[in-house]
Structure formats: structure tokens, C-alpha cells
Amino acid sequence: MSEPTQTSAPVDPKLLELLVCPVTKGQLVYDRARNELVSEKAGLAFPIRDGIPIMLVDEARQIDDTP
């Protein structure tokens, strides 16, 4: 059994318009370079795998504000 890989399949732009942060219910910013959706208010980045946003807090990456 192979392990799942994070791919950069395109995300439907209409889906991106509908999604909000599950924590703050605020707007998300699509980071194409990292292939994730960023909630600046919550300080979280949600991964996109095979074109599907994973909107689980447990799967999100904590954003580090330090330069």
C-alpha cells in the first residue's frame, strides 16, 4: 500500500469562493506555492490534497509569524 502524497491538482475556483475558515468563519487565502488555504485570523494553513481542501483543524499547519 502506497502512502498518500500531497499533489498540486487544481482547485475549483468556485469552491474556493465558498469555503471559509472552520475556526473563524472568515475568508481564506489560496497560497498556490504551498498548495494550501490560509486563514490569517486563525493563524492556520489548511492543506489541499489531490485538489481537495482538507478543512480539519487537526490537519492544519500553524503559521509562524516570526521572520
Short mmCIF file of N, CA and C in Angstrom, two decimals:
data_model
loop_
_atom_site.label_atom_id
_atom_site.label_comp_id
_atom_site.label_asym_id
_atom_site.label_seq_id
_atom_site.Cartn_x
_atom_site.Cartn_y
_atom_site.Cartn_z
N MET A 1 0.85 -1.17 0.00
CA MET A 1 0.00 0.00 0.00
C MET A 1 0.89 1.23 0.00
N SER A 2 0.65 2.16 -0.93
CA SER A 2 1.48 3.35 -1.01
C SER A 2 0.94 4.44 -0.09
N GLU A 3 1.85 5.29 0.34
CA GLU A 3 1.44 6.38 1.23
C GLU A 3 0.87 7.52 0.40
N PRO A 4 -0.12 8.24 0.94
CA PRO A 4 -0.68 9.36 0.19
C PRO A 4 0.35 10.47 0.02
N THR A 5 0.32 11.10 -1.13
CA THR A 5 1.24 12.19 -1.39
C THR A 5 0.45 13.46 -1.59
N GLN A 6 1.08 14.56 -1.27
CA GLN A 6 0.43 15.85 -1.46
C GLN A 6 0.72 16.30 -2.88
N THR A 7 -0.32 16.44 -3.67
CA THR A 7 -0.15 16.84 -5.05
C THR A 7 -0.74 18.22 -5.25
N SER A 8 -0.42 18.80 -6.39
CA SER A 8 -0.90 20.15 -6.66
C SER A 8 -1.98 20.12 -7.74
N ALA A 9 -2.95 19.25 -7.59
CA ALA A 9 -4.08 19.23 -8.52
C ALA A 9 -4.82 20.55 -8.40
N PRO A 10 -5.33 21.06 -9.51
CA PRO A 10 -6.02 22.35 -9.45
C PRO A 10 -7.27 22.30 -8.58
N VAL A 11 -7.53 23.41 -7.92
CA VAL A 11 -8.71 23.54 -7.07
C VAL A 11 -9.74 24.36 -7.84
N ASP A 12 -10.98 23.92 -7.78
CA ASP A 12 -12.06 24.63 -8.45
C ASP A 12 -12.20 26.04 -7.85
N PRO A 13 -12.06 27.08 -8.66
CA PRO A 13 -12.17 28.45 -8.15
C PRO A 13 -13.52 28.73 -7.48
N LYS A 14 -14.58 28.12 -7.96
CA LYS A 14 -15.90 28.33 -7.34
C LYS A 14 -15.94 27.74 -5.94
N LEU A 15 -15.24 26.62 -5.74
CA LEU A 15 -15.15 26.01 -4.41
C LEU A 15 -14.41 26.95 -3.47
N LEU A 16 -13.33 27.54 -3.96
CA LEU A 16 -12.55 28.46 -3.12
C LEU A 16 -13.39 29.65 -2.66
N GLU A 17 -14.31 30.10 -3.51
CA GLU A 17 -15.18 31.22 -3.14
C GLU A 17 -16.13 30.86 -2.00
N LEU A 18 -16.51 29.58 -1.93
CA LEU A 18 -17.49 29.13 -0.94
C LEU A 18 -16.88 28.78 0.42
N LEU A 19 -15.64 28.36 0.42
CA LEU A 19 -15.01 27.89 1.66
C LEU A 19 -14.67 29.03 2.61
N VAL A 20 -14.85 28.78 3.90
CA VAL A 20 -14.45 29.71 4.94
C VAL A 20 -13.66 28.93 6.00
N CYS A 21 -12.95 29.63 6.82
CA CYS A 21 -12.19 29.01 7.90
C CYS A 21 -13.15 28.34 8.87
N PRO A 22 -12.89 27.07 9.23
CA PRO A 22 -13.76 26.39 10.18
C PRO A 22 -13.67 26.94 11.60
N VAL A 23 -12.63 27.71 11.89
CA VAL A 23 -12.45 28.26 13.23
C VAL A 23 -13.10 29.64 13.34
N THR A 24 -12.76 30.54 12.41
CA THR A 24 -13.22 31.93 12.50
C THR A 24 -14.40 32.23 11.58
N LYS A 25 -14.69 31.33 10.67
CA LYS A 25 -15.71 31.55 9.62
C LYS A 25 -15.33 32.71 8.71
N GLY A 26 -14.05 33.07 8.73
CA GLY A 26 -13.55 34.17 7.91
C GLY A 26 -13.02 33.70 6.58
N GLN A 27 -12.58 34.65 5.79
CA GLN A 27 -12.07 34.41 4.44
C GLN A 27 -10.75 33.64 4.48
N LEU A 28 -10.55 32.82 3.45
CA LEU A 28 -9.32 32.08 3.27
C LEU A 28 -8.57 32.62 2.06
N VAL A 29 -7.25 32.56 2.11
CA VAL A 29 -6.42 33.00 1.01
C VAL A 29 -5.73 31.77 0.43
N TYR A 30 -5.83 31.61 -0.89
CA TYR A 30 -5.20 30.46 -1.55
C TYR A 30 -3.73 30.74 -1.79
N ASP A 31 -2.87 29.92 -1.19
CA ASP A 31 -1.42 30.00 -1.39
C ASP A 31 -1.03 28.93 -2.40
N ARG A 32 -0.89 29.35 -3.64
CA ARG A 32 -0.60 28.41 -4.73
C ARG A 32 0.76 27.75 -4.55
N ALA A 33 1.74 28.50 -4.06
CA ALA A 33 3.09 27.97 -3.90
C ALA A 33 3.15 26.82 -2.90
N ARG A 34 2.39 26.94 -1.82
CA ARG A 34 2.38 25.88 -0.79
C ARG A 34 1.20 24.94 -0.92
N ASN A 35 0.30 25.25 -1.87
CA ASN A 35 -0.89 24.43 -2.12
C ASN A 35 -1.71 24.26 -0.84
N GLU A 36 -2.09 25.40 -0.28
CA GLU A 36 -2.89 25.38 0.94
C GLU A 36 -3.78 26.63 1.02
N LEU A 37 -4.77 26.56 1.89
CA LEU A 37 -5.66 27.69 2.14
C LEU A 37 -5.29 28.28 3.50
N VAL A 38 -5.06 29.57 3.53
CA VAL A 38 -4.56 30.23 4.72
C VAL A 38 -5.65 31.07 5.37
N SER A 39 -5.82 30.87 6.66
CA SER A 39 -6.69 31.71 7.48
C SER A 39 -5.78 32.58 8.33
N GLU A 40 -5.64 33.84 7.92
CA GLU A 40 -4.75 34.75 8.65
C GLU A 40 -5.27 35.03 10.05
N LYS A 41 -6.60 35.12 10.21
CA LYS A 41 -7.18 35.39 11.53
C LYS A 41 -6.90 34.26 12.51
N ALA A 42 -7.01 33.02 12.04
CA ALA A 42 -6.79 31.86 12.92
C ALA A 42 -5.32 31.49 13.01
N GLY A 43 -4.51 31.98 12.08
CA GLY A 43 -3.10 31.62 12.06
C GLY A 43 -2.88 30.18 11.64
N LEU A 44 -3.76 29.69 10.74
CA LEU A 44 -3.69 28.31 10.29
C LEU A 44 -3.65 28.23 8.76
N ALA A 45 -2.99 27.19 8.27
CA ALA A 45 -2.96 26.92 6.84
C ALA A 45 -3.46 25.49 6.62
N PHE A 46 -4.51 25.36 5.82
CA PHE A 46 -5.15 24.07 5.57
C PHE A 46 -4.62 23.49 4.27
N PRO A 47 -4.15 22.24 4.29
CA PRO A 47 -3.56 21.65 3.08
C PRO A 47 -4.62 21.31 2.04
N ILE A 48 -4.16 21.24 0.79
CA ILE A 48 -5.00 20.79 -0.32
C ILE A 48 -4.34 19.54 -0.86
N ARG A 49 -5.08 18.44 -0.86
CA ARG A 49 -4.53 17.16 -1.33
C ARG A 49 -5.38 16.66 -2.49
N ASP A 50 -4.74 16.39 -3.61
CA ASP A 50 -5.43 15.91 -4.81
C ASP A 50 -6.58 16.82 -5.19
N GLY A 51 -6.39 18.13 -5.02
CA GLY A 51 -7.41 19.10 -5.39
C GLY A 51 -8.52 19.27 -4.37
N ILE A 52 -8.40 18.60 -3.22
CA ILE A 52 -9.44 18.65 -2.18
C ILE A 52 -8.90 19.37 -0.94
N PRO A 53 -9.50 20.50 -0.58
CA PRO A 53 -9.08 21.18 0.65
C PRO A 53 -9.42 20.34 1.88
N ILE A 54 -8.46 20.17 2.75
CA ILE A 54 -8.65 19.41 3.99
C ILE A 54 -8.90 20.45 5.10
N MET A 55 -10.18 20.64 5.43
CA MET A 55 -10.57 21.71 6.33
C MET A 55 -10.70 21.24 7.78
N LEU A 56 -9.77 20.43 8.23
CA LEU A 56 -9.75 19.93 9.60
C LEU A 56 -8.65 20.65 10.38
N VAL A 57 -8.99 21.15 11.54
CA VAL A 57 -8.02 21.88 12.36
C VAL A 57 -6.83 20.97 12.70
N ASP A 58 -7.10 19.69 12.93
CA ASP A 58 -6.02 18.74 13.25
C ASP A 58 -5.03 18.57 12.11
N GLU A 59 -5.46 18.84 10.89
CA GLU A 59 -4.59 18.69 9.72
C GLU A 59 -3.91 20.00 9.34
N ALA A 60 -4.33 21.11 9.94
CA ALA A 60 -3.81 22.43 9.57
C ALA A 60 -2.41 22.65 10.13
N ARG A 61 -1.69 23.48 9.43
CA ARG A 61 -0.34 23.88 9.84
C ARG A 61 -0.44 25.22 10.55
N GLN A 62 0.19 25.34 11.71
CA GLN A 62 0.24 26.61 12.44
C GLN A 62 1.16 27.56 11.68
N ILE A 63 0.68 28.76 11.43
CA ILE A 63 1.50 29.75 10.72
C ILE A 63 2.42 30.44 11.72
N ASP A 64 3.67 30.48 11.38
CA ASP A 64 4.68 31.12 12.22
C ASP A 64 4.88 32.54 11.74
N ASP A 65 4.58 33.52 12.57
CA ASP A 65 4.68 34.93 12.18
C ASP A 65 6.09 35.51 12.31
N THR A 66 7.01 34.74 12.87
CA THR A 66 8.36 35.25 13.03
C THR A 66 9.10 35.21 11.71
N PRO A 67 9.87 36.26 11.39
CA PRO A 67 10.60 36.30 10.10
C PRO A 67 11.74 35.34 10.03
#
